[in-house]
Backbone atoms as SQL, in Angstrom:
CREATE TABLE atoms (id INTEGER PRIMARY KEY, chain TEXT, resi INTEGER, resn TEXT, atom TEXT, x REAL, y REAL, z REAL);
INSERT INTO atoms VALUES
  (1, 'A', 1, 'GLN', 'N', -13.441, -29.664, 43.387),
  (2, 'A', 1, 'GLN', 'CA', -14.828, -29.307, 42.980),
  (3, 'A', 1, 'GLN', 'C', -15.010, -29.916, 41.201),
  (4, 'A', 2, 'THR', 'N', -15.950, -30.767, 41.554),
  (5, 'A', 2, 'THR', 'CA', -16.344, -31.765, 40.090),
  (6, 'A', 2, 'THR', 'C', -17.559, -32.001, 39.771),
  (7, 'A', 3, 'LEU', 'N', -18.469, -31.415, 38.587),
  (8, 'A', 3, 'LEU', 'CA', -19.892, -31.287, 38.349),
  (9, 'A', 3, 'LEU', 'C', -20.605, -32.650, 39.807),
  (10, 'A', 4, 'ARG', 'N', -19.943, -33.657, 40.086),
  (11, 'A', 4, 'ARG', 'CA', -20.321, -34.568, 40.810),
  (12, 'A', 4, 'ARG', 'C', -21.108, -33.943, 42.398),
  (13, 'A', 5, 'ASP', 'N', -19.971, -32.608, 42.561),
  (14, 'A', 5, 'ASP', 'CA', -19.974, -32.449, 44.177),
  (15, 'A', 5, 'ASP', 'C', -20.700, -30.383, 43.620),
  (16, 'A', 6, 'SER', 'N', -20.750, -30.301, 42.564),
  (17, 'A', 6, 'SER', 'CA', -21.384, -29.230, 42.885),
  (18, 'A', 6, 'SER', 'C', -22.399, -28.993, 43.566),
  (19, 'A', 7, 'GLU', 'N', -23.301, -28.034, 43.514),
  (20, 'A', 7, 'GLU', 'CA', -24.574, -27.433, 44.164),
  (21, 'A', 7, 'GLU', 'C', -25.636, -28.040, 43.414),
  (22, 'A', 8, 'LEU', 'N', -25.616, -28.190, 41.771),
  (23, 'A', 8, 'LEU', 'CA', -26.730, -28.372, 40.304),
  (24, 'A', 8, 'LEU', 'C', -26.669, -29.691, 40.941),
  (25, 'A', 9, 'ALA', 'N', -25.465, -30.790, 41.213),
  (26, 'A', 9, 'ALA', 'CA', -25.406, -31.923, 41.252),
  (27, 'A', 9, 'ALA', 'C', -26.966, -32.615, 42.121),
  (28, 'A', 10, 'HIS', 'N', -26.513, -31.353, 43.048),
  (29, 'A', 10, 'HIS', 'CA', -27.514, -31.653, 44.889),
  (30, 'A', 10, 'HIS', 'C', -28.732, -31.269, 44.662),
  (31, 'A', 11, 'ALA', 'N', -28.659, -30.630, 43.247),
  (32, 'A', 11, 'ALA', 'CA', -30.428, -29.681, 42.732),
  (33, 'A', 11, 'ALA', 'C', -31.309, -30.314, 41.861),
  (34, 'A', 12, 'ILE', 'N', -30.552, -31.491, 41.468),
  (35, 'A', 12, 'ILE', 'CA', -31.632, -32.278, 40.080),
  (36, 'A', 12, 'ILE', 'C', -32.206, -33.914, 40.329),
  (37, 'A', 13, 'PRO', 'N', -32.771, -33.847, 39.704),
  (38, 'A', 13, 'PRO', 'CA', -32.860, -35.473, 39.764),
  (39, 'A', 13, 'PRO', 'C', -31.120, -37.040, 39.678),
  (40, 'A', 14, 'ALA', 'N', -30.930, -37.549, 40.019),
  (41, 'A', 14, 'ALA', 'CA', -29.438, -38.262, 38.843),
  (42, 'A', 14, 'ALA', 'C', -29.580, -38.953, 37.812),
  (43, 'A', 15, 'LYS', 'N', -31.423, -38.402, 37.239),
  (44, 'A', 15, 'LYS', 'CA', -31.449, -39.044, 36.046),
  (45, 'A', 15, 'LYS', 'C', -30.823, -38.019, 34.870),
  (46, 'A', 16, 'GLU', 'N', -31.395, -36.916, 35.612),
  (47, 'A', 16, 'GLU', 'CA', -30.732, -35.847, 34.330),
  (48, 'A', 16, 'GLU', 'C', -29.167, -35.436, 34.799),
  (49, 'A', 17, 'LEU', 'N', -28.415, -35.542, 35.777),
  (50, 'A', 17, 'LEU', 'CA', -27.431, -35.361, 35.739),
  (51, 'A', 17, 'LEU', 'C', -26.387, -36.330, 34.570),
  (52, 'A', 18, 'ARG', 'N', -26.832, -37.533, 34.902),
  (53, 'A', 18, 'ARG', 'CA', -26.659, -38.598, 33.659),
  (54, 'A', 18, 'ARG', 'C', -26.959, -38.043, 32.485),
  (55, 'A', 19, 'THR', 'N', -28.223, -37.554, 32.193),
  (56, 'A', 19, 'THR', 'CA', -28.224, -36.642, 30.570),
  (57, 'A', 19, 'THR', 'C', -27.262, -35.504, 30.426),
  (58, 'A', 20, 'ILE', 'N', -27.038, -34.417, 31.330),
  (59, 'A', 20, 'ILE', 'CA', -26.103, -33.952, 31.367),
  (60, 'A', 20, 'ILE', 'C', -24.375, -34.302, 30.406),
  (61, 'A', 21, 'GLU', 'N', -24.276, -35.792, 31.072),
  (62, 'A', 21, 'GLU', 'CA', -22.767, -35.963, 31.213),
  (63, 'A', 21, 'GLU', 'C', -22.801, -36.468, 29.797),
  (64, 'A', 22, 'ARG', 'N', -24.084, -37.524, 28.987),
  (65, 'A', 22, 'ARG', 'CA', -24.096, -38.097, 28.265),
  (66, 'A', 22, 'ARG', 'C', -24.171, -37.413, 26.663),
  (67, 'A', 23, 'ARG', 'N', -25.539, -36.153, 26.666),
  (68, 'A', 23, 'ARG', 'CA', -24.715, -35.721, 25.893),
  (69, 'A', 23, 'ARG', 'C', -23.870, -34.290, 25.955),
  (70, 'A', 24, 'GLY', 'N', -23.014, -34.196, 26.491),
  (71, 'A', 24, 'GLY', 'CA', -21.913, -33.371, 26.194),
  (72, 'A', 24, 'GLY', 'C', -21.034, -33.852, 25.881),
  (73, 'A', 25, 'THR', 'N', -20.160, -33.036, 25.190),
  (74, 'A', 25, 'THR', 'CA', -18.618, -32.900, 24.663),
  (75, 'A', 25, 'THR', 'C', -18.072, -32.532, 24.778),
  (76, 'A', 26, 'ALA', 'N', -16.799, -33.472, 26.175),
  (77, 'A', 26, 'ALA', 'CA', -15.574, -32.914, 26.881),
  (78, 'A', 26, 'ALA', 'C', -14.875, -31.655, 25.828),
  (79, 'A', 27, 'VAL', 'N', -14.127, -30.278, 26.952),
  (80, 'A', 27, 'VAL', 'CA', -13.104, -30.229, 26.113),
  (81, 'A', 27, 'VAL', 'C', -12.689, -29.128, 27.336),
  (82, 'A', 28, 'ARG', 'N', -11.094, -29.525, 27.513),
  (83, 'A', 28, 'ARG', 'CA', -10.154, -29.092, 27.890),
  (84, 'A', 28, 'ARG', 'C', -10.104, -27.300, 27.427),
  (85, 'A', 29, 'PHE', 'N', -10.226, -26.564, 29.163),
  (86, 'A', 29, 'PHE', 'CA', -9.247, -25.285, 28.155),
  (87, 'A', 29, 'PHE', 'C', -7.996, -25.231, 29.958),
  (88, 'A', 30, 'ASP', 'N', -6.929, -24.247, 29.162),
  (89, 'A', 30, 'ASP', 'CA', -5.823, -24.222, 30.020),
  (90, 'A', 30, 'ASP', 'C', -6.174, -22.979, 30.608),
  (91, 'A', 31, 'ALA', 'N', -5.182, -22.508, 31.722),
  (92, 'A', 31, 'ALA', 'CA', -5.625, -21.507, 32.306),
  (93, 'A', 31, 'ALA', 'C', -5.216, -20.239, 31.298),
  (94, 'A', 32, 'GLY', 'N', -5.904, -19.439, 31.225),
  (95, 'A', 32, 'GLY', 'CA', -6.009, -18.198, 30.217),
  (96, 'A', 32, 'GLY', 'C', -6.149, -17.823, 29.341),
  (97, 'A', 33, 'ARG', 'N', -7.213, -19.284, 28.951),
  (98, 'A', 33, 'ARG', 'CA', -7.757, -19.479, 27.333),
  (99, 'A', 33, 'ARG', 'C', -8.883, -19.099, 27.465),
  (100, 'A', 34, 'GLN', 'N', -9.290, -17.720, 26.475),
  (101, 'A', 34, 'GLN', 'CA', -10.784, -17.714, 26.294),
  (102, 'A', 34, 'GLN', 'C', -11.660, -18.521, 26.276),
  (103, 'A', 35, 'ALA', 'N', -12.700, -18.736, 26.047),
  (104, 'A', 35, 'ALA', 'CA', -13.894, -20.118, 25.863),
  (105, 'A', 35, 'ALA', 'C', -14.978, -18.824, 25.306),
  (106, 'A', 36, 'MET', 'N', -15.347, -17.456, 25.275),
  (107, 'A', 36, 'MET', 'CA', -16.023, -16.859, 24.840),
  (108, 'A', 36, 'MET', 'C', -15.677, -15.477, 24.731),
  (109, 'A', 37, 'ARG', 'N', -16.385, -14.835, 23.581),
  (110, 'A', 37, 'ARG', 'CA', -16.536, -13.150, 23.444),
  (111, 'A', 37, 'ARG', 'C', -16.967, -12.314, 23.404),
  (112, 'A', 38, 'GLU', 'N', -17.314, -11.247, 24.458),
  (113, 'A', 38, 'GLU', 'CA', -18.582, -10.368, 24.291),
  (114, 'A', 38, 'GLU', 'C', -18.772, -10.044, 23.022),
  (115, 'A', 39, 'ASP', 'N', -20.013, -9.418, 22.401),
  (116, 'A', 39, 'ASP', 'CA', -20.348, -9.602, 21.954),
  (117, 'A', 39, 'ASP', 'C', -19.869, -10.081, 19.953),
  (118, 'A', 40, 'THR', 'N', -19.672, -11.341, 20.793),
  (119, 'A', 40, 'THR', 'CA', -20.165, -12.466, 19.197),
  (120, 'A', 40, 'THR', 'C', -20.946, -13.450, 19.347),
  (121, 'A', 41, 'ILE', 'N', -21.589, -13.967, 18.240),
  (122, 'A', 41, 'ILE', 'CA', -22.477, -15.088, 18.461),
  (123, 'A', 41, 'ILE', 'C', -22.287, -15.640, 18.471),
  (124, 'A', 42, 'GLY', 'N', -23.512, -16.688, 19.846),
  (125, 'A', 42, 'GLY', 'CA', -23.466, -17.601, 20.628),
  (126, 'A', 42, 'GLY', 'C', -24.216, -18.419, 20.007),
  (127, 'A', 43, 'ARG', 'N', -22.765, -19.666, 19.308),
  (128, 'A', 43, 'ARG', 'CA', -23.169, -21.355, 18.576),
  (129, 'A', 43, 'ARG', 'C', -23.391, -23.109, 20.032),
  (130, 'A', 44, 'GLU', 'N', -23.087, -22.223, 21.089),
  (131, 'A', 44, 'GLU', 'CA', -23.029, -23.500, 21.815),
  (132, 'A', 44, 'GLU', 'C', -22.803, -22.355, 23.500),
  (133, 'A', 45, 'CYS', 'N', -23.081, -23.584, 24.458),
  (134, 'A', 45, 'CYS', 'CA', -23.105, -22.847, 25.543),
  (135, 'A', 45, 'CYS', 'C', -22.624, -24.272, 26.521),
  (136, 'A', 46, 'MET', 'N', -21.565, -24.085, 27.619),
  (137, 'A', 46, 'MET', 'CA', -21.047, -25.066, 28.009),
  (138, 'A', 46, 'MET', 'C', -21.296, -24.666, 29.615),
  (139, 'A', 47, 'MET', 'N', -21.309, -26.132, 29.534),
  (140, 'A', 47, 'MET', 'CA', -21.150, -26.595, 31.547),
  (141, 'A', 47, 'MET', 'C', -19.830, -26.953, 32.167),
  (142, 'A', 48, 'VAL', 'N', -19.593, -26.069, 33.195),
  (143, 'A', 48, 'VAL', 'CA', -17.689, -26.245, 34.031),
  (144, 'A', 48, 'VAL', 'C', -18.421, -27.561, 34.369),
  (145, 'A', 49, 'ILE', 'N', -17.451, -27.880, 34.439),
  (146, 'A', 49, 'ILE', 'CA', -17.334, -29.860, 35.037),
  (147, 'A', 49, 'ILE', 'C', -16.241, -29.622, 36.105),
  (148, 'A', 50, 'SER', 'N', -14.938, -28.854, 35.215),
  (149, 'A', 50, 'SER', 'CA', -13.529, -28.997, 36.861),
  (150, 'A', 50, 'SER', 'C', -13.171, -27.519, 36.402),
  (151, 'A', 51, 'GLY', 'N', -12.943, -27.407, 37.256),
  (152, 'A', 51, 'GLY', 'CA', -12.064, -25.403, 37.847),
  (153, 'A', 51, 'GLY', 'C', -12.648, -24.550, 37.425),
  (154, 'A', 52, 'SER', 'N', -12.798, -23.674, 36.872),
  (155, 'A', 52, 'SER', 'CA', -13.061, -22.067, 36.753),
  (156, 'A', 52, 'SER', 'C', -12.726, -21.217, 36.605),
  (157, 'A', 53, 'PHE', 'N', -14.113, -20.259, 35.788),
  (158, 'A', 53, 'PHE', 'CA', -14.215, -19.692, 34.496),
  (159, 'A', 53, 'PHE', 'C', -14.374, -17.984, 35.458),
  (160, 'A', 54, 'ALA', 'N', -13.869, -16.608, 34.756),
  (161, 'A', 54, 'ALA', 'CA', -14.118, -15.582, 34.898),
  (162, 'A', 54, 'ALA', 'C', -14.604, -15.149, 33.730),
  (163, 'A', 55, 'VAL', 'N', -15.782, -14.353, 34.677),
  (164, 'A', 55, 'VAL', 'CA', -16.507, -13.236, 32.968),
  (165, 'A', 55, 'VAL', 'C', -16.181, -11.949, 33.465),
  (166, 'A', 56, 'GLU', 'N', -16.429, -11.647, 32.304),
  (167, 'A', 56, 'GLU', 'CA', -16.066, -10.309, 31.936),
  (168, 'A', 56, 'GLU', 'C', -16.779, -9.750, 31.027),
  (169, 'A', 57, 'ARG', 'N', -17.313, -8.609, 31.551),
  (170, 'A', 57, 'ARG', 'CA', -18.001, -7.289, 30.500),
  (171, 'A', 57, 'ARG', 'C', -17.415, -5.877, 31.051),
  (172, 'A', 58, 'GLY', 'N', -17.332, -5.945, 29.990),
  (173, 'A', 58, 'GLY', 'CA', -16.212, -4.680, 29.573),
  (174, 'A', 58, 'GLY', 'C', -15.293, -4.236, 30.815),
  (175, 'A', 59, 'GLY', 'N', -14.701, -5.808, 30.271),
  (176, 'A', 59, 'GLY', 'CA', -12.799, -5.625, 30.715),
  (177, 'A', 59, 'GLY', 'C', -13.448, -5.541, 32.352),
  (178, 'A', 60, 'GLU', 'N', -13.995, -5.398, 33.339),
  (179, 'A', 60, 'GLU', 'CA', -14.655, -5.446, 34.626),
  (180, 'A', 60, 'GLU', 'C', -14.970, -7.132, 34.509),
  (181, 'A', 61, 'CYS', 'N', -14.229, -7.598, 36.076),
  (182, 'A', 61, 'CYS', 'CA', -14.737, -8.525, 36.169),
  (183, 'A', 61, 'CYS', 'C', -16.131, -9.017, 36.790),
  (184, 'A', 62, 'ILE', 'N', -16.992, -9.956, 36.679),
  (185, 'A', 62, 'ILE', 'CA', -18.256, -9.651, 37.019),
  (186, 'A', 62, 'ILE', 'C', -18.526, -11.336, 38.014),
  (187, 'A', 63, 'ALA', 'N', -18.395, -11.860, 37.517),
  (188, 'A', 63, 'ALA', 'CA', -18.444, -13.453, 38.470),
  (189, 'A', 63, 'ALA', 'C', -17.364, -14.020, 38.428),
  (190, 'A', 64, 'VAL', 'N', -17.406, -15.961, 38.642),
  (191, 'A', 64, 'VAL', 'CA', -16.693, -16.304, 38.817),
  (192, 'A', 64, 'VAL', 'C', -17.472, -18.088, 38.897),
  (193, 'A', 65, 'LEU', 'N', -17.756, -18.837, 37.540),
  (194, 'A', 65, 'LEU', 'CA', -18.195, -20.049, 37.383),
  (195, 'A', 65, 'LEU', 'C', -17.491, -20.662, 38.098),
  (196, 'A', 66, 'GLN', 'N', -18.055, -21.512, 38.883),
  (197, 'A', 66, 'GLN', 'CA', -17.398, -23.269, 39.277),
  (198, 'A', 66, 'GLN', 'C', -18.728, -24.003, 38.592),
  (199, 'A', 67, 'PRO', 'N', -17.854, -25.737, 38.971),
  (200, 'A', 67, 'PRO', 'CA', -18.450, -26.861, 38.726),
  (201, 'A', 67, 'PRO', 'C', -19.844, -26.028, 39.108),
  (202, 'A', 68, 'GLY', 'N', -20.737, -27.442, 37.526),
  (203, 'A', 68, 'GLY', 'CA', -22.154, -26.793, 37.682),
  (204, 'A', 68, 'GLY', 'C', -22.886, -25.503, 36.948),
  (205, 'A', 69, 'MET', 'N', -22.038, -24.543, 36.781),
  (206, 'A', 69, 'MET', 'CA', -22.303, -23.514, 36.036),
  (207, 'A', 69, 'MET', 'C', -22.595, -23.565, 34.605),
  (208, 'A', 70, 'VAL', 'N', -23.438, -22.651, 34.034),
  (209, 'A', 70, 'VAL', 'CA', -23.662, -22.868, 32.341),
  (210, 'A', 70, 'VAL', 'C', -22.772, -21.266, 32.038),
  (211, 'A', 71, 'MET', 'N', -22.743, -21.488, 30.949),
  (212, 'A', 71, 'MET', 'CA', -22.321, -20.120, 30.587),
  (213, 'A', 71, 'MET', 'C', -22.315, -19.893, 28.649),
  (214, 'A', 72, 'GLY', 'N', -22.743, -19.094, 28.336),
  (215, 'A', 72, 'GLY', 'CA', -23.494, -19.172, 26.563),
  (216, 'A', 72, 'GLY', 'C', -24.411, -19.647, 26.722),
  (217, 'A', 73, 'GLU', 'N', -25.518, -19.731, 27.975),
  (218, 'A', 73, 'GLU', 'CA', -26.717, -19.492, 27.840),
  (219, 'A', 73, 'GLU', 'C', -27.661, -18.577, 27.164),
  (220, 'A', 74, 'VAL', 'N', -27.241, -17.535, 27.593),
  (221, 'A', 74, 'VAL', 'CA', -27.692, -16.511, 27.827),
  (222, 'A', 74, 'VAL', 'C', -28.500, -16.133, 25.627),
  (223, 'A', 75, 'ALA', 'N', -26.931, -16.656, 25.099),
  (224, 'A', 75, 'ALA', 'CA', -27.183, -15.961, 23.770),
  (225, 'A', 75, 'ALA', 'C', -27.936, -17.348, 23.012),
  (226, 'A', 76, 'LEU', 'N', -27.612, -18.435, 23.771),
  (227, 'A', 76, 'LEU', 'CA', -28.509, -18.897, 22.641),
  (228, 'A', 76, 'LEU', 'C', -29.865, -19.620, 22.854),
  (229, 'A', 77, 'LEU', 'N', -30.809, -18.780, 24.375),
  (230, 'A', 77, 'LEU', 'CA', -32.289, -18.230, 24.922),
  (231, 'A', 77, 'LEU', 'C', -32.204, -17.331, 24.137),
  (232, 'A', 78, 'THR', 'N', -32.069, -16.448, 23.460),
  (233, 'A', 78, 'THR', 'CA', -32.483, -14.929, 23.774),
  (234, 'A', 78, 'THR', 'C', -31.550, -14.577, 21.990),
  (235, 'A', 79, 'GLY', 'N', -31.079, -15.151, 21.141),
  (236, 'A', 79, 'GLY', 'CA', -30.741, -14.913, 19.854),
  (237, 'A', 79, 'GLY', 'C', -29.558, -13.736, 20.117),
  (238, 'A', 80, 'ARG', 'N', -29.031, -13.300, 20.977),
  (239, 'A', 80, 'ARG', 'CA', -28.623, -11.697, 20.986),
  (240, 'A', 80, 'ARG', 'C', -27.069, -12.098, 20.929),
  (241, 'A', 81, 'PRO', 'N', -25.871, -11.736, 20.539),
  (242, 'A', 81, 'PRO', 'CA', -24.860, -12.049, 20.884),
  (243, 'A', 81, 'PRO', 'C', -24.345, -12.135, 22.226),
  (244, 'A', 82, 'ARG', 'N', -23.288, -12.497, 22.450),
  (245, 'A', 82, 'ARG', 'CA', -22.384, -12.816, 23.635),
  (246, 'A', 82, 'ARG', 'C', -22.771, -11.091, 24.731),
  (247, 'A', 83, 'ASN', 'N', -23.163, -11.490, 25.904),
  (248, 'A', 83, 'ASN', 'CA', -23.322, -10.180, 26.760),
  (249, 'A', 83, 'ASN', 'C', -21.746, -10.231, 28.203),
  (250, 'A', 84, 'ALA', 'N', -20.278, -11.355, 28.020),
  (251, 'A', 84, 'ALA', 'CA', -19.247, -11.586, 28.139),
  (252, 'A', 84, 'ALA', 'C', -18.558, -12.072, 27.807),
  (253, 'A', 85, 'THR', 'N', -17.264, -11.171, 28.026),
  (254, 'A', 85, 'THR', 'CA', -15.996, -12.626, 27.930),
  (255, 'A', 85, 'THR', 'C', -15.455, -13.481, 29.042),
  (256, 'A', 86, 'VAL', 'N', -15.528, -15.365, 29.068),
  (257, 'A', 86, 'VAL', 'CA', -15.238, -16.373, 29.847),
  (258, 'A', 86, 'VAL', 'C', -14.168, -16.875, 29.458),
  (259, 'A', 87, 'THR', 'N', -13.140, -16.040, 30.245),
  (260, 'A', 87, 'THR', 'CA', -11.916, -16.870, 30.284),
  (261, 'A', 87, 'THR', 'C', -11.116, -18.233, 31.525),
  (262, 'A', 88, 'ALA', 'N', -10.612, -18.952, 31.049),
  (263, 'A', 88, 'ALA', 'CA', -9.811, -20.437, 31.901),
  (264, 'A', 88, 'ALA', 'C', -8.983, -19.470, 33.319),
  (265, 'A', 89, 'LEU', 'N', -9.472, -19.700, 34.517),
  (266, 'A', 89, 'LEU', 'CA', -8.429, -18.815, 35.559),
  (267, 'A', 89, 'LEU', 'C', -7.974, -20.672, 35.932),
  (268, 'A', 90, 'GLU', 'N', -8.086, -21.450, 35.205),
  (269, 'A', 90, 'GLU', 'CA', -7.098, -22.456, 35.566),
  (270, 'A', 90, 'GLU', 'C', -7.402, -23.545, 34.288),
  (271, 'A', 91, 'GLU', 'N', -6.764, -25.026, 34.540),
  (272, 'A', 91, 'GLU', 'CA', -7.218, -26.361, 33.529),
  (273, 'A', 91, 'GLU', 'C', -8.249, -26.019, 33.942),
  (274, 'A', 92, 'SER', 'N', -9.199, -26.319, 33.146),
  (275, 'A', 92, 'SER', 'CA', -10.497, -26.466, 33.584),
  (276, 'A', 92, 'SER', 'C', -11.338, -27.726, 32.242),
  (277, 'A', 93, 'LEU', 'N', -12.078, -27.764, 33.005),
  (278, 'A', 93, 'LEU', 'CA', -13.654, -29.233, 31.809),
  (279, 'A', 93, 'LEU', 'C', -14.991, -28.569, 31.704),
  (280, 'A', 94, 'VAL', 'N', -14.699, -28.518, 30.643),
  (281, 'A', 94, 'VAL', 'CA', -16.656, -28.371, 30.218),
  (282, 'A', 94, 'VAL', 'C', -17.284, -28.892, 28.951),
  (283, 'A', 95, 'TYR', 'N', -18.174, -28.866, 29.671),
  (284, 'A', 95, 'TYR', 'CA', -19.361, -30.175, 28.137),
  (285, 'A', 95, 'TYR', 'C', -19.431, -29.051, 27.899),
  (286, 'A', 96, 'ALA', 'N', -19.413, -29.552, 25.816),
  (287, 'A', 96, 'ALA', 'CA', -20.031, -28.518, 24.999),
  (288, 'A', 96, 'ALA', 'C', -21.249, -28.461, 24.816),
  (289, 'A', 97, 'TYR', 'N', -22.460, -27.656, 24.202),
  (290, 'A', 97, 'TYR', 'CA', -24.098, -28.136, 24.460),
  (291, 'A', 97, 'TYR', 'C', -24.390, -27.445, 22.304),
  (292, 'A', 98, 'SER', 'N', -23.880, -27.517, 20.786),
  (293, 'A', 98, 'SER', 'CA', -24.470, -27.063, 20.506),
  (294, 'A', 98, 'SER', 'C', -25.858, -26.357, 20.744),
  (295, 'A', 99, 'ARG', 'N', -26.207, -25.882, 19.908),
  (296, 'A', 99, 'ARG', 'CA', -27.797, -25.169, 19.878),
  (297, 'A', 99, 'ARG', 'C', -28.765, -25.948, 20.142),
  (298, 'A', 100, 'GLY', 'N', -28.989, -26.795, 18.793),
  (299, 'A', 100, 'GLY', 'CA', -29.392, -27.804, 18.905),
  (300, 'A', 100, 'GLY', 'C', -28.960, -29.035, 20.702),
  (301, 'A', 101, 'GLU', 'N', -28.407, -29.644, 20.730),
  (302, 'A', 101, 'GLU', 'CA', -27.956, -30.704, 21.896),
  (303, 'A', 101, 'GLU', 'C', -28.428, -29.507, 23.299),
  (304, 'A', 102, 'PHE', 'N', -28.449, -28.470, 23.948),
  (305, 'A', 102, 'PHE', 'CA', -29.261, -27.342, 24.371),
  (306, 'A', 102, 'PHE', 'C', -31.093, -27.903, 24.225),
  (307, 'A', 103, 'THR', 'N', -31.357, -27.163, 23.177),
  (308, 'A', 103, 'THR', 'CA', -32.262, -27.195, 23.337),
  (309, 'A', 103, 'THR', 'C', -33.186, -28.617, 23.552),
  (310, 'A', 104, 'SER', 'N', -31.978, -29.917, 23.105),
  (311, 'A', 104, 'SER', 'CA', -33.689, -31.621, 23.199),
  (312, 'A', 104, 'SER', 'C', -32.013, -31.694, 24.925),
  (313, 'A', 105, 'LEU', 'N', -31.150, -31.403, 25.364),
  (314, 'A', 105, 'LEU', 'CA', -31.064, -30.759, 26.852),
  (315, 'A', 105, 'LEU', 'C', -32.889, -30.854, 27.777),
  (316, 'A', 106, 'LEU', 'N', -32.630, -29.401, 27.595),
  (317, 'A', 106, 'LEU', 'CA', -33.560, -28.629, 28.110),
  (318, 'A', 106, 'LEU', 'C', -35.142, -29.206, 28.576),
  (319, 'A', 107, 'HIS', 'N', -35.739, -29.952, 26.968),
  (320, 'A', 107, 'HIS', 'CA', -36.287, -30.889, 27.044),
  (321, 'A', 107, 'HIS', 'C', -36.796, -31.867, 28.095),
  (322, 'A', 108, 'GLU', 'N', -35.170, -32.837, 27.751),
  (323, 'A', 108, 'GLU', 'CA', -35.133, -33.905, 28.396),
  (324, 'A', 108, 'GLU', 'C', -35.263, -33.770, 29.312),
  (325, 'A', 109, 'CYS', 'N', -33.759, -32.274, 30.983),
  (326, 'A', 109, 'CYS', 'CA', -34.799, -32.046, 31.763),
  (327, 'A', 109, 'CYS', 'C', -34.508, -30.431, 32.521),
  (328, 'A', 110, 'PRO', 'N', -35.825, -31.171, 32.568),
  (329, 'A', 110, 'PRO', 'CA', -37.127, -29.879, 33.252),
  (330, 'A', 110, 'PRO', 'C', -36.572, -29.545, 34.327),
  (331, 'A', 111, 'GLN', 'N', -35.808, -30.084, 35.910),
  (332, 'A', 111, 'GLN', 'CA', -35.389, -29.580, 36.506),
  (333, 'A', 111, 'GLN', 'C', -34.093, -28.274, 36.053),
  (334, 'A', 112, 'LEU', 'N', -33.658, -29.108, 35.620),
  (335, 'A', 112, 'LEU', 'CA', -31.899, -28.139, 34.891),
  (336, 'A', 112, 'LEU', 'C', -33.030, -27.647, 34.345),
  (337, 'A', 113, 'ALA', 'N', -34.092, -27.085, 33.467),
  (338, 'A', 113, 'ALA', 'CA', -34.310, -26.330, 32.529),
  (339, 'A', 113, 'ALA', 'C', -34.411, -25.222, 33.211),
  (340, 'A', 114, 'ALA', 'N', -35.579, -24.989, 34.593),
  (341, 'A', 114, 'ALA', 'CA', -36.374, -24.482, 35.061),
  (342, 'A', 114, 'ALA', 'C', -35.306, -23.584, 35.876),
  (343, 'A', 115, 'ILE', 'N', -33.901, -23.802, 36.396),
  (344, 'A', 115, 'ILE', 'CA', -32.822, -23.543, 36.783),
  (345, 'A', 115, 'ILE', 'C', -32.327, -22.871, 35.826),
  (346, 'A', 116, 'ILE', 'N', -31.691, -23.153, 34.730),
  (347, 'A', 116, 'ILE', 'CA', -31.351, -22.127, 33.653),
  (348, 'A', 116, 'ILE', 'C', -32.050, -20.845, 33.486),
  (349, 'A', 117, 'ARG', 'N', -33.261, -21.402, 33.394),
  (350, 'A', 117, 'ARG', 'CA', -33.950, -20.044, 32.663),
  (351, 'A', 117, 'ARG', 'C', -34.691, -18.827, 34.178),
  (352, 'A', 118, 'ASP', 'N', -34.680, -19.954, 35.595),
  (353, 'A', 118, 'ASP', 'CA', -34.693, -18.800, 36.308),
  (354, 'A', 118, 'ASP', 'C', -33.694, -17.972, 36.664),
  (355, 'A', 119, 'ASP', 'N', -32.245, -18.739, 36.251),
  (356, 'A', 119, 'ASP', 'CA', -31.278, -17.415, 36.603),
  (357, 'A', 119, 'ASP', 'C', -30.909, -16.621, 35.518),
  (358, 'A', 120, 'VAL', 'N', -30.971, -16.745, 33.615),
  (359, 'A', 120, 'VAL', 'CA', -31.559, -16.255, 32.570),
  (360, 'A', 120, 'VAL', 'C', -32.635, -14.952, 33.390),
  (361, 'A', 121, 'GLU', 'N', -33.068, -15.727, 34.075),
  (362, 'A', 121, 'GLU', 'CA', -34.565, -14.640, 34.281),
  (363, 'A', 121, 'GLU', 'C', -34.065, -13.081, 34.905),
  (364, 'A', 122, 'ALA', 'N', -33.415, -14.271, 35.940),
  (365, 'A', 122, 'ALA', 'CA', -32.771, -12.965, 37.608),
  (366, 'A', 122, 'ALA', 'C', -31.221, -12.266, 37.027),
  (367, 'A', 123, 'ARG', 'N', -30.863, -12.647, 36.052),
  (368, 'A', 123, 'ARG', 'CA', -29.676, -11.604, 34.945),
  (369, 'A', 123, 'ARG', 'C', -30.043, -11.137, 34.416),
  (370, 'A', 124, 'SER', 'N', -31.209, -11.192, 33.720),
  (371, 'A', 124, 'SER', 'CA', -31.905, -9.839, 32.497),
  (372, 'A', 124, 'SER', 'C', -31.761, -8.132, 33.277),
  (373, 'A', 125, 'PRO', 'N', -31.913, -7.576, 32.630),
  (374, 'A', 125, 'PRO', 'CA', -32.361, -6.821, 32.907),
  (375, 'A', 125, 'PRO', 'C', -33.784, -6.620, 32.474),
  (376, 'A', 126, 'ALA', 'N', -34.737, -5.762, 33.350),
  (377, 'A', 126, 'ALA', 'CA', -36.238, -5.432, 33.360),
  (378, 'A', 126, 'ALA', 'C', -36.249, -4.848, 32.211),
  (379, 'A', 127, 'ALA', 'N', -37.651, -5.319, 31.168),
  (380, 'A', 127, 'ALA', 'CA', -37.739, -4.864, 30.634),
  (381, 'A', 127, 'ALA', 'C', -38.572, -2.945, 30.376);
């Protein structure tokens, strides 16, 4: 599966999908390579293009990320350290976005922004 086959690609306009692709920096991860580590400072976020990633918190797998899913966005949106470790389960490709690129992406892609914010809100503990 790839980004174009993902649920995200079917949920946002083609124009936003092209912006996601144009703005991202492609980064490959071999199986077993960490993309992010829990309790570190977040300087970028990534969108899975192909492959899959395990999300672990406190050593326990809490989710598997597939194409179209974003990782690292919580740290960028909240300013808090990373809340999980993310490791490639297979050879995988992501688009990486710096904090500034991510902010621009959210402004240019309102439907993507709404999906990301709803997802972050749903995963955040109640205040």
